[in-house]
Steps between C-alpha positions, in 0.01 A plus 500: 500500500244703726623906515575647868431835661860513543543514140241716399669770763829448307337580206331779622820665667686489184238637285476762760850577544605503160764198522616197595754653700303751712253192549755308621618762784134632573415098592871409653553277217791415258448635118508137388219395742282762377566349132482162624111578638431653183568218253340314765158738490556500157539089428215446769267738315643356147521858329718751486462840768794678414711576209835567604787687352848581707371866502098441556227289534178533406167362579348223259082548426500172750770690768231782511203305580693333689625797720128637544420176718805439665470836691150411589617190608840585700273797668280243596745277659631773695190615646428134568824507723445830692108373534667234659742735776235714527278210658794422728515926557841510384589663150752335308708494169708645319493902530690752230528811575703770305601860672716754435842441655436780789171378600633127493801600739311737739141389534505190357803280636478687861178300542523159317570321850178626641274423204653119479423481854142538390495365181751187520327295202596810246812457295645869431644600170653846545605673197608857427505719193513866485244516209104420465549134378230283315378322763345229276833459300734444850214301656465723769208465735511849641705810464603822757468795268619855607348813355179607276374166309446478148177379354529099471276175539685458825318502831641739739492580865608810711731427760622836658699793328854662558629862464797585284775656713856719347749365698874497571733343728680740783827431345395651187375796629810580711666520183308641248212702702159483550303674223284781609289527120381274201700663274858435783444100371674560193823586690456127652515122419185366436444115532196389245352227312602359177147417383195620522528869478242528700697414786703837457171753554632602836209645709650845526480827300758761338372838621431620089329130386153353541621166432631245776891477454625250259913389578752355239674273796903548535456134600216262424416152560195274445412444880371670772729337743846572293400849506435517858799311537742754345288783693575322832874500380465863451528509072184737475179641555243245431090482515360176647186399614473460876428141527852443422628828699317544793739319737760664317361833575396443862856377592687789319649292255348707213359818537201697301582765245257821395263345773284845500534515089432118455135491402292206621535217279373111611587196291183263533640135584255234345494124493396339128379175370338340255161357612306292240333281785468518911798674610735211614530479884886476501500849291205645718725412799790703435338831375294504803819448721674776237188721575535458875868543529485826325233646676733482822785725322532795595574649176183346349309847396128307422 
């Protein structure tokens, strides 16, 4: 029984994802499937890849040498495909790409129709999550991160940055004031994040402290857009970045806070990938349509 690329990318995805299950989603297949092409990888091959529990598996000696040359091979396969588009000028495959839900609602999905209409042959996968994932683990081909980088093996590219704003909704001044000082936020509602910290180092300054100031939120949540949600509803006094705010700002809807306190603070906005090869055309595509679109905002502070 001869072994097919399409099994060897099974393999790979659950190796890479950590379980059948997450292989099966990632690849749009049942559980059982994926299990099916394994004992089928594994009868083919006549050994035994995986040893597998009901709360683990883990790689046999042959599973690992294994693993080193499926990769080379399944990375082969794909750049034999998008060879192939790129000879007929048109980029194609499947494309994952992982943002934050804010920048997936407002400068991602806003644009989607025009960058099929250039790129028709390119399957999107849009996925959000608020946190830096692994993009290896959720086989992600390229990521929208927001904010200083941390030192990684990932490739990155600048697309633009975005200035954090205090903001609150009309209504919500109306009924509890605008604060004049710093120190006149403690008498408010302030909207913050539930994780990281970092995301609570306002850009502004009590009059007595050197240090930016750092809020305990009445009312946190994990996203960006929640919180600018419950600002628009007029809960609190929340700081954004303006990619997210600027129409929001420009039509009244939410209004800036301490603008002559607020010190000048930009969050860079990057793309990241992994690149072990040729960056893939379909990849290459959309961060140079990313890079484009966001050099034609006007909140884009490069």
């Amino acid at each position: 029984m001869m072994t097919n690329s399409d099994d060897l990318l099974t393999f790979v995805t659950v190796i890479d994802s950590g379980s059948i299950s997450a292989a099966a989603e990632q690849l749009n297949l049942t559980p059982s499937a994926v299990s099916r092409t394994l004992s089928r990888l594994e009868q083919s091959l006549e050994t035994t890849l995986l040893n597998r529990t009901t709360r683990r598996m883990h790689l046999t000696e042959e599973g690992r040498f294994l693993l080193e040359h499926a990769r080379i091979i399944v990375a082969r396969m794909q750049a034999m495909q998008e060879t192939l588009a790129t000879r007929r000028q048109s980029p194609a495959g499947r494309l994952r790409v992982n943002a934050a839900s804010p920048f997936m609602l407002h400068m991602i999905v806003p644009y989607i129709g025009a960058f099929r209409q250039h790129y028709p042959h390119i399957q999107l996968q849009l996925n959000t999550h608020d946190l830096n994932i692994d993009l290896l683990e959720q086989s992600t081909d390229v990521a929208i991160r927001i904010g200083t980088l941390q030192n990684s093996t990932l490739h990155a590219r600048p697309l633009g940055s975005s200035a954090l704003n205090l903001l609150a909704s009309p209504d919500y001044l109306s009924r509890c004031g605008m604060p004049q000082t710093v120190s006149a936020l403690d008498g408010h509602t302030l909207l913050g994040f539930t994780q990281p910290d970092s995301l609570n180092l306002w850009p502004v300054r009590r009059a007595d402290a050197a240090d930016r100031l750092m809020i305990t939120p009445d009312v946190a949540a994990s996203s960006g857009e929640t919180l600018r949600q419950l600002a628009l509803a007029g809960q609190g006094i929340v700081c954004l970045s303006e990619f997210m705010t600027y129409e929001d700002i420009r039509d009244g809807r939410l209004v800036p806070i301490l603008p002559m306190l607020t010190e000048k603070q930009v969050q860079p906005i990057h793309a990241v990938y992994y690149r072990n090869s040729p960056l893939a055309l379909r990849i290459q595509s959309f961060i140079d349509f990313m890079q484009q679109t966001l050099a034609a905002q006007p909140w884009n502070r490069r």
